[in-house]
Coordinates of C-alpha atoms and ligand atoms in Angstrom, one line a residue:
M29 CA 91.0 123.6 101.5
N30 CA 90.2 125.2 104.8
K31 CA 87.5 122.8 105.6
L32 CA 89.9 120.0 105.8
L33 CA 90.2 118.7 109.4
T34 CA 93.8 118.6 110.6
L35 CA 95.2 115.1 112.1
S36 CA 95.2 116.5 115.5
Q37 CA 91.7 117.7 115.4
A38 CA 90.6 114.5 114.0
L39 CA 92.3 112.6 116.6
E40 CA 90.9 114.8 119.3
N41 CA 87.3 114.5 118.2
M42 CA 87.5 110.5 117.8
L43 CA 89.1 110.1 121.1
G44 CA 87.0 112.3 122.6
A45 CA 83.9 110.4 121.7
L46 CA 85.2 107.1 122.6
S47 CA 85.4 105.5 125.8
P48 CA 87.4 102.4 127.3
P49 CA 85.5 99.2 128.0
S50 CA 83.7 98.8 131.2
E51 CA 84.5 96.3 134.1
T52 CA 82.1 94.0 132.9
Q53 CA 83.8 93.4 129.5
T54 CA 86.8 91.5 131.5
E55 CA 88.0 88.1 131.7
I56 CA 90.5 86.2 133.6
I57 CA 93.3 84.3 131.7
S58 CA 96.4 82.5 132.4
L59 CA 99.5 84.3 132.1
D60 CA 100.9 82.3 129.3
Q61 CA 98.0 83.3 127.2
A62 CA 98.1 87.0 128.1
Q63 CA 101.0 88.5 125.9
N64 CA 99.6 91.9 124.3
R65 CA 96.6 91.7 126.3
I66 CA 95.4 94.8 128.4
C67 CA 95.4 94.5 132.1
A68 CA 91.9 95.3 133.4
E69 CA 92.7 95.9 136.9
D70 CA 95.5 97.4 139.1
I71 CA 97.9 94.3 140.1
R72 CA 99.4 94.4 143.5
S73 CA 102.2 92.0 144.7
P74 CA 101.2 89.3 146.8
I75 CA 104.9 89.2 148.1
N76 CA 108.0 91.0 149.0
V77 CA 110.8 90.6 146.1
P78 CA 113.1 89.9 147.4
G79 CA 111.3 88.0 149.9
F80 CA 114.3 87.6 152.0
D81 CA 117.6 89.4 152.6
N82 CA 120.1 87.7 150.3
S83 CA 123.5 87.8 148.8
A84 CA 124.4 89.9 145.8
M85 CA 127.8 88.1 145.4
D86 CA 129.6 84.7 146.0
G87 CA 131.6 85.5 149.2
Y88 CA 131.5 85.3 152.8
A89 CA 128.8 86.6 155.5
V90 CA 130.3 88.4 158.3
R91 CA 129.7 90.3 161.4
L92 CA 131.7 93.7 161.0
A93 CA 132.4 93.9 164.7
E94 CA 134.6 90.6 164.5
L95 CA 136.4 92.0 161.6
Q96 CA 138.1 95.0 163.4
D97 CA 141.2 93.3 164.9
H98 CA 141.7 91.6 161.5
H99 CA 141.8 88.2 162.7
A100 CA 141.3 85.1 160.6
L101 CA 137.7 83.8 160.8
S102 CA 136.7 80.1 160.7
V103 CA 134.1 79.1 158.4
V104 CA 131.3 77.5 160.0
G105 CA 129.2 76.7 157.1
K106 CA 127.4 77.5 153.9
S107 CA 124.2 79.4 152.7
F108 CA 123.3 78.3 149.1
A109 CA 120.6 79.8 147.1
G110 CA 117.6 77.3 148.1
A111 CA 119.6 76.1 150.9
P112 CA 120.3 78.6 153.7
F113 CA 122.2 78.3 156.8
L114 CA 120.4 78.1 159.7
G115 CA 122.9 77.1 162.3
E116 CA 124.8 79.2 165.3
W117 CA 127.5 81.4 164.5
Q118 CA 130.1 81.0 167.0
A119 CA 132.2 84.4 167.8
K120 CA 135.0 84.7 165.3
S121 CA 133.4 83.1 162.4
A122 CA 132.0 83.7 158.7
V123 CA 129.6 81.7 156.7
R124 CA 130.3 81.0 152.9
I125 CA 127.6 82.3 151.0
M126 CA 126.4 82.3 147.3
T127 CA 124.4 84.8 145.4
G128 CA 121.0 84.9 145.9
A129 CA 121.5 82.6 149.3
M130 CA 119.7 83.9 152.3
I131 CA 121.8 86.1 154.6
P132 CA 122.3 84.4 158.0
N133 CA 121.1 86.2 161.4
G134 CA 123.0 88.5 162.5
C135 CA 125.3 88.9 159.3
D136 CA 125.8 92.7 158.3
A137 CA 127.8 92.4 155.4
V138 CA 129.1 89.9 152.6
I139 CA 132.6 90.3 151.4
M140 CA 133.1 88.9 147.8
Q141 CA 135.4 85.8 147.2
E142 CA 137.7 87.8 145.4
Q143 CA 138.5 89.8 148.7
A144 CA 139.2 86.8 150.6
E145 CA 141.9 84.5 151.2
I146 CA 141.8 81.0 152.8
D147 CA 144.9 80.2 155.1
A148 CA 146.4 76.7 155.2
D149 CA 144.0 76.0 158.3
G150 CA 141.0 76.7 156.2
K151 CA 140.5 80.1 157.9
V152 CA 139.5 83.0 156.0
R153 CA 141.1 86.5 155.7
F154 CA 140.0 89.4 153.9
N155 CA 142.0 91.9 152.0
A156 CA 139.6 94.9 151.7
D157 CA 137.5 97.0 154.2
A158 CA 133.9 96.1 154.6
K159 CA 130.9 98.5 155.0
A160 CA 127.7 97.9 156.9
G161 CA 125.0 96.2 154.3
Q162 CA 127.5 95.8 151.3
N163 CA 126.6 93.1 149.1
I164 CA 123.0 92.5 150.8
R165 CA 119.6 92.7 148.9
R166 CA 117.4 93.8 151.2
I167 CA 113.7 92.1 151.5
G168 CA 111.0 94.0 149.4
E169 CA 113.8 96.5 147.8
D170 CA 112.4 95.4 144.3
V171 CA 108.9 95.0 145.3
K172 CA 107.0 95.5 148.2
I173 CA 104.0 93.5 149.3
G174 CA 100.9 95.4 148.4
E175 CA 102.5 97.7 146.0
I176 CA 100.7 98.1 142.5
V177 CA 103.2 96.6 140.0
L178 CA 100.8 97.1 137.1
K179 CA 98.3 99.5 136.3
Q180 CA 94.7 99.1 134.7
G181 CA 95.2 99.9 131.2
A182 CA 98.6 98.8 130.9
K183 CA 99.8 96.1 128.3
L184 CA 101.2 92.7 129.2
T185 CA 104.4 92.3 127.6
A186 CA 107.6 90.2 127.5
L187 CA 108.7 92.7 130.0
S188 CA 105.6 92.8 132.4
L189 CA 104.5 89.5 132.2
P190 CA 107.9 87.7 133.6
L191 CA 107.5 90.6 136.7
L192 CA 104.2 89.0 137.3
A193 CA 105.7 85.6 136.9
S194 CA 108.3 86.2 139.5
L195 CA 105.7 87.3 141.9
G196 CA 103.9 84.0 141.7
I197 CA 100.7 85.6 139.9
E198 CA 99.1 82.8 137.6
K199 CA 96.2 84.3 136.3
V200 CA 95.5 88.0 135.1
R201 CA 92.3 90.0 134.7
V202 CA 92.3 91.3 131.2
F203 CA 89.9 93.3 128.9
K204 CA 87.9 91.0 126.4
R205 CA 89.6 91.4 122.9
L206 CA 88.0 94.1 120.8
K207 CA 85.7 92.6 118.0
V208 CA 86.6 94.0 114.6
A209 CA 84.5 93.4 111.8
L210 CA 86.4 93.9 108.2
I211 CA 85.1 94.7 104.9
S212 CA 86.9 95.4 101.6
T213 CA 84.5 97.2 99.2
G214 CA 84.9 97.4 95.3
D215 CA 83.1 95.4 92.6
E216 CA 86.8 95.4 90.9
L217 CA 88.2 93.2 93.9
V218 CA 89.2 89.8 93.8
A219 CA 90.1 87.6 97.0
V220 CA 93.6 86.0 96.6
G221 CA 93.6 82.8 94.8
A222 CA 90.9 83.4 92.4
P223 CA 92.2 84.5 88.6
L224 CA 91.9 88.2 87.6
K225 CA 89.7 89.0 84.9
T226 CA 89.6 92.2 82.9
G227 CA 89.5 95.2 85.0
Q228 CA 90.1 93.5 88.5
I229 CA 92.5 93.7 90.9
Y230 CA 93.5 91.7 94.2
D231 CA 92.2 92.9 97.6
T232 CA 95.3 94.2 99.6
N233 CA 93.5 96.0 102.4
R234 CA 91.5 93.3 104.0
F235 CA 94.7 91.2 104.5
A236 CA 96.9 94.5 105.2
V237 CA 94.6 95.6 108.0
K238 CA 94.0 92.0 109.3
L239 CA 97.7 91.6 110.2
M240 CA 97.7 95.0 111.9
L241 CA 94.5 93.9 113.8
E242 CA 96.3 90.8 114.9
K243 CA 99.2 92.7 116.3
W244 CA 96.6 94.5 118.4
N245 CA 95.3 91.1 119.5
C246 CA 91.6 92.0 118.2
E247 CA 89.0 89.3 117.3
I248 CA 88.5 89.4 113.7
L249 CA 85.4 89.2 111.9
D250 CA 86.3 88.8 108.2
Y251 CA 83.1 89.8 106.2
G252 CA 85.0 89.3 103.0
I253 CA 84.9 91.6 100.0
L254 CA 81.5 93.5 99.2
P255 CA 80.4 94.7 95.6
D256 CA 79.5 98.4 95.3
D257 CA 75.8 97.6 96.1
P258 CA 74.1 100.0 98.8
T259 CA 71.8 97.1 99.8
L260 CA 74.6 94.9 100.4
F261 CA 76.4 97.6 102.5
E262 CA 73.3 98.0 104.5
Q263 CA 73.0 94.1 105.1
K264 CA 76.7 94.0 106.2
F265 CA 76.6 97.1 108.3
T266 CA 73.6 95.8 110.0
Q267 CA 75.3 92.4 110.7
A268 CA 78.4 94.2 112.1
Q269 CA 76.7 96.0 114.6
Q270 CA 75.0 93.3 116.0
E271 CA 78.3 91.4 116.2
A272 CA 81.3 93.5 116.4
D273 CA 82.5 96.6 118.6
L274 CA 84.2 98.1 115.5
L275 CA 83.5 98.0 111.8
I276 CA 86.5 98.8 109.7
T277 CA 85.8 99.1 105.8
S278 CA 87.9 100.1 102.8
G279 CA 87.0 101.8 99.9
G280 CA 83.8 103.5 99.0
V281 CA 84.5 106.7 100.9
S282 CA 85.5 108.9 98.2
V283 CA 83.1 110.9 96.3
G284 CA 82.8 108.6 93.3
E285 CA 79.5 107.2 92.2
A286 CA 80.1 103.8 93.8
D287 CA 81.0 105.4 96.9
F288 CA 78.2 104.2 99.3
T289 CA 80.0 104.2 102.6
K290 CA 78.9 107.8 103.8
S291 CA 75.0 107.4 102.5
V292 CA 74.7 104.1 104.4
L293 CA 76.4 105.2 107.4
E294 CA 74.0 108.1 107.6
K295 CA 71.1 105.9 107.4
L296 CA 72.1 103.3 109.9
G297 CA 73.9 105.4 112.7
Q298 CA 75.8 108.7 113.2
I299 CA 78.4 109.7 111.1
N300 CA 81.5 112.3 111.2
F301 CA 82.7 112.1 107.7
W302 CA 85.9 113.6 107.2
K303 CA 88.0 115.1 105.0
L304 CA 91.4 115.3 106.4
A305 CA 94.3 117.4 105.4
I306 CA 96.7 114.7 105.2
K307 CA 98.3 112.8 102.2
P308 CA 97.6 110.1 101.5
G309 CA 94.3 109.7 103.3
K310 CA 92.4 112.5 102.5
P311 CA 88.9 110.6 102.5
F312 CA 88.5 108.8 105.9
A313 CA 85.3 108.4 107.6
F314 CA 84.6 107.6 111.6
G315 CA 81.0 107.3 113.0
K316 CA 79.0 105.0 114.9
L317 CA 76.6 102.4 113.9
Q318 CA 74.0 101.8 116.9
H319 CA 76.3 99.3 118.5
A320 CA 79.7 99.6 116.8
W321 CA 82.1 102.2 116.3
F322 CA 83.0 102.7 112.4
C323 CA 86.3 103.6 110.4
G324 CA 86.0 103.6 106.7
L325 CA 89.5 103.9 105.1
P326 CA 90.1 105.1 101.4
G327 CA 90.7 102.4 99.0
N328 CA 94.2 103.1 97.8
P329 CA 96.3 100.5 99.8
V330 CA 99.0 103.1 101.0
S331 CA 96.2 105.4 102.0
A332 CA 94.4 102.5 103.7
L333 CA 97.5 101.5 105.7
V334 CA 98.5 105.2 106.7
T335 CA 95.0 106.2 107.8
F336 CA 94.8 102.8 109.7
Y337 CA 98.4 103.7 111.3
Q338 CA 97.6 107.2 112.4
L339 CA 94.0 107.2 112.9
V340 CA 92.4 103.5 113.7
Q341 CA 95.4 102.5 115.9
P342 CA 94.5 105.2 118.4
V343 CA 90.7 104.2 118.4
I344 CA 91.5 100.5 118.8
A345 CA 93.9 101.5 121.7
T346 CA 90.9 103.3 123.4
L347 CA 88.2 100.8 123.0
S348 CA 90.5 97.9 124.0
G349 CA 91.3 99.7 127.4
Y350 CA 95.0 100.4 126.5
R351 CA 95.9 103.5 128.5
E352 CA 99.6 103.9 127.2
W353 CA 99.2 104.5 123.5
Q354 CA 101.3 107.3 122.4
K355 CA 101.8 109.1 119.0
P356 CA 104.4 107.8 116.8
V357 CA 107.8 108.7 118.0
Q358 CA 109.2 111.4 116.0
L359 CA 112.8 112.1 115.1
T360 CA 114.7 114.7 113.1
A361 CA 117.1 113.5 110.2
M362 CA 118.5 115.4 107.3
A363 CA 117.1 114.8 103.9
T364 CA 119.6 113.1 101.4
T365 CA 117.2 113.4 98.5
P366 CA 115.0 116.3 97.4
L367 CA 111.1 115.7 98.3
K368 CA 108.4 117.0 96.4
K369 CA 105.8 118.6 98.3
A370 CA 102.9 120.9 97.6
P371 CA 101.8 123.2 100.7
G372 CA 98.2 122.2 101.8
R373 CA 98.1 119.0 103.6
L374 CA 100.3 117.1 106.0
D375 CA 102.4 114.7 104.0
F376 CA 103.4 111.2 105.0
Q377 CA 105.8 110.2 102.4
R378 CA 107.8 106.9 102.7
G379 CA 111.3 107.1 103.4
F380 CA 114.5 105.1 104.4
Y381 CA 116.5 106.3 107.4
R382 CA 119.9 105.3 108.7
V383 CA 122.2 106.6 111.1
N384 CA 125.4 107.7 109.4
A385 CA 128.9 107.7 110.5
E386 CA 128.6 110.6 112.6
G387 CA 125.7 109.5 114.3
Q388 CA 123.3 111.5 112.7
A389 CA 119.9 110.4 111.3
E390 CA 119.5 111.0 107.4
V391 CA 116.8 109.9 105.4
R392 CA 116.1 109.6 101.5
S393 CA 112.8 109.3 99.6
V394 CA 112.0 105.7 98.3
G395 CA 111.1 107.0 95.2
F396 CA 107.5 107.0 93.8
Q397 CA 105.1 108.4 96.5
G398 CA 101.6 107.6 94.6
S399 CA 99.2 106.1 97.1
H400 CA 98.6 103.4 94.8
M401 CA 102.2 102.5 95.0
F402 CA 102.4 100.0 97.6
S403 CA 106.0 98.5 96.4
S404 CA 107.5 101.6 97.6
F405 CA 106.1 101.6 101.0
V406 CA 107.6 98.3 101.5
A407 CA 111.2 99.5 100.7
S408 CA 110.5 102.4 103.4
N409 CA 111.3 102.2 107.0
C410 CA 109.8 105.2 108.2
F411 CA 107.3 108.0 107.4
I412 CA 109.0 111.5 106.3
V413 CA 106.3 113.7 108.2
L414 CA 106.2 117.0 106.0
E415 CA 104.3 119.8 107.8
Q416 CA 100.9 121.2 106.4
E417 CA 102.3 124.5 104.9
R418 CA 105.9 123.3 103.6
G419 CA 106.8 123.3 100.3
N420 CA 109.5 121.1 98.3
V421 CA 112.5 120.1 100.4
A422 CA 115.8 120.3 99.2
V423 CA 118.8 118.2 100.1
G424 CA 120.5 119.0 103.7
E425 CA 117.3 120.3 104.9
T426 CA 115.9 118.8 108.2
V427 CA 112.7 116.9 108.2
T428 CA 110.7 114.9 110.9
I429 CA 110.5 111.2 110.5
E430 CA 108.5 108.4 112.1
P431 CA 110.6 105.2 112.0
F432 CA 108.5 102.0 112.0
D433 CA 110.4 99.7 114.2
L434 CA 109.3 99.2 117.7
S435 CA 111.0 97.2 120.3
V436 CA 109.9 93.3 120.5
L437 CA 110.1 94.0 124.4
N438 CA 107.1 96.6 124.0
Ligands
AMP18 P1 87.7 103.9 96.4 O1 88.2 104.6 97.6 O2 86.8 102.7 96.5 O3 87.5 104.9 95.3 O4 89.2 102.9 95.6 C1 90.3 104.0 95.3 C2 91.4 103.0 94.7 O5 91.7 102.1 95.6 C3 90.9 102.6 93.7 O6 91.6 102.4 92.7 C4 90.5 101.1 93.9 O7 90.6 100.0 92.9 C5 91.6 100.7 95.0 N1 91.1 99.8 96.3 C6 90.0 99.9 96.7 N2 90.2 98.7 97.7 C7 91.1 98.2 97.4 C8 91.5 97.0 98.2 N3 91.0 96.2 98.9 N4 92.6 96.5 97.8 C9 93.8 97.0 96.6 N5 92.9 98.2 96.3 C10 91.8 98.6 96.5
MG19 MG1 85.7 101.6 95.4

């Protein structure tokens, strides 16, 4: 047991070996193609935002000195968003102004229209005191010209892309998409669409991993299903190291007679073959072919997805140039069902959490936890993370959970 690496040791080891892409691995694309791409340089604002002092309210632009004797002011003109008031202000006057409209020269406050009354002769009178600068949005108070608005390594999202658009930025330099080759290994695997013969199963992992890679905006090289034949492994691994930045396989990393991943990797490249102290996902391989990194997922679909989630995502993040990757967010919740657990490995059990009427998170097991039980994974909305040395969990105990849901703004 002692020889098994912990998850954090494995992560440290992997991330220590990897480096982000170089300056040459970049391209310039338009903003509307850039969602989820990674910014390859610091972006500075070419303009001030706001670009001019403007009104935060519909109301009246005034000069405070003229309000002191509480006389009514004549309204000498209008400033609309997009149609500023450019005329002269004579003494004892105000300018009607709308939200976003340019502040006229000399104006030092905007009084909102709810605090104004119009006399029968069309003059305006105010029923509240005004302070210098009130309701004026100042030039550059959101973004200053030349200021860095997005750092190299940031993800371009539904939040950050509109910011760039507001600065008039049309194109952005991003890191090239990571090229990821994908293989499912196993004599028993059949592609969806073909009939199943005795002893065969459908290939789940390639599809599952492909969907995850799409979320990461990778360029996917789908090499299909590979029978358990070391010669074929060698061919495909060789192809991958010429074409891809990363090769992900599933299956063939255990210690069975048909598990060739390790020997072929050793032959073609360097290998850190890990047995991890996590469940599911004990067999997981990480290494390097000549020009491509390698991650070997276990064959059981639940294990494949858990190890992809916990271990391969940070690899992809680093190789894609993404600097903001964080470990999955953890919360605490109260167990409402007992959880079976043997000490020795860090468990990622599948659970369903909800926030109860008292505002407290509670979590239940979704039932069968076998790593071949994909259907219970689908019924879950979080991992229940049970520490390595922990044993069975009773109802009412506090546990750590990692919710799956992430904001679409991200
Ligand atoms: P292995 O790691 O190759 O020994 O596979 C472990 C288990 O996962 C076996 O029951 C395999 O049949 C199953 N398995 C392997 N690859 C896949 C796959 N792509 N889709 C579904 N099940 C798989
Ligand atoms: Mg196999």
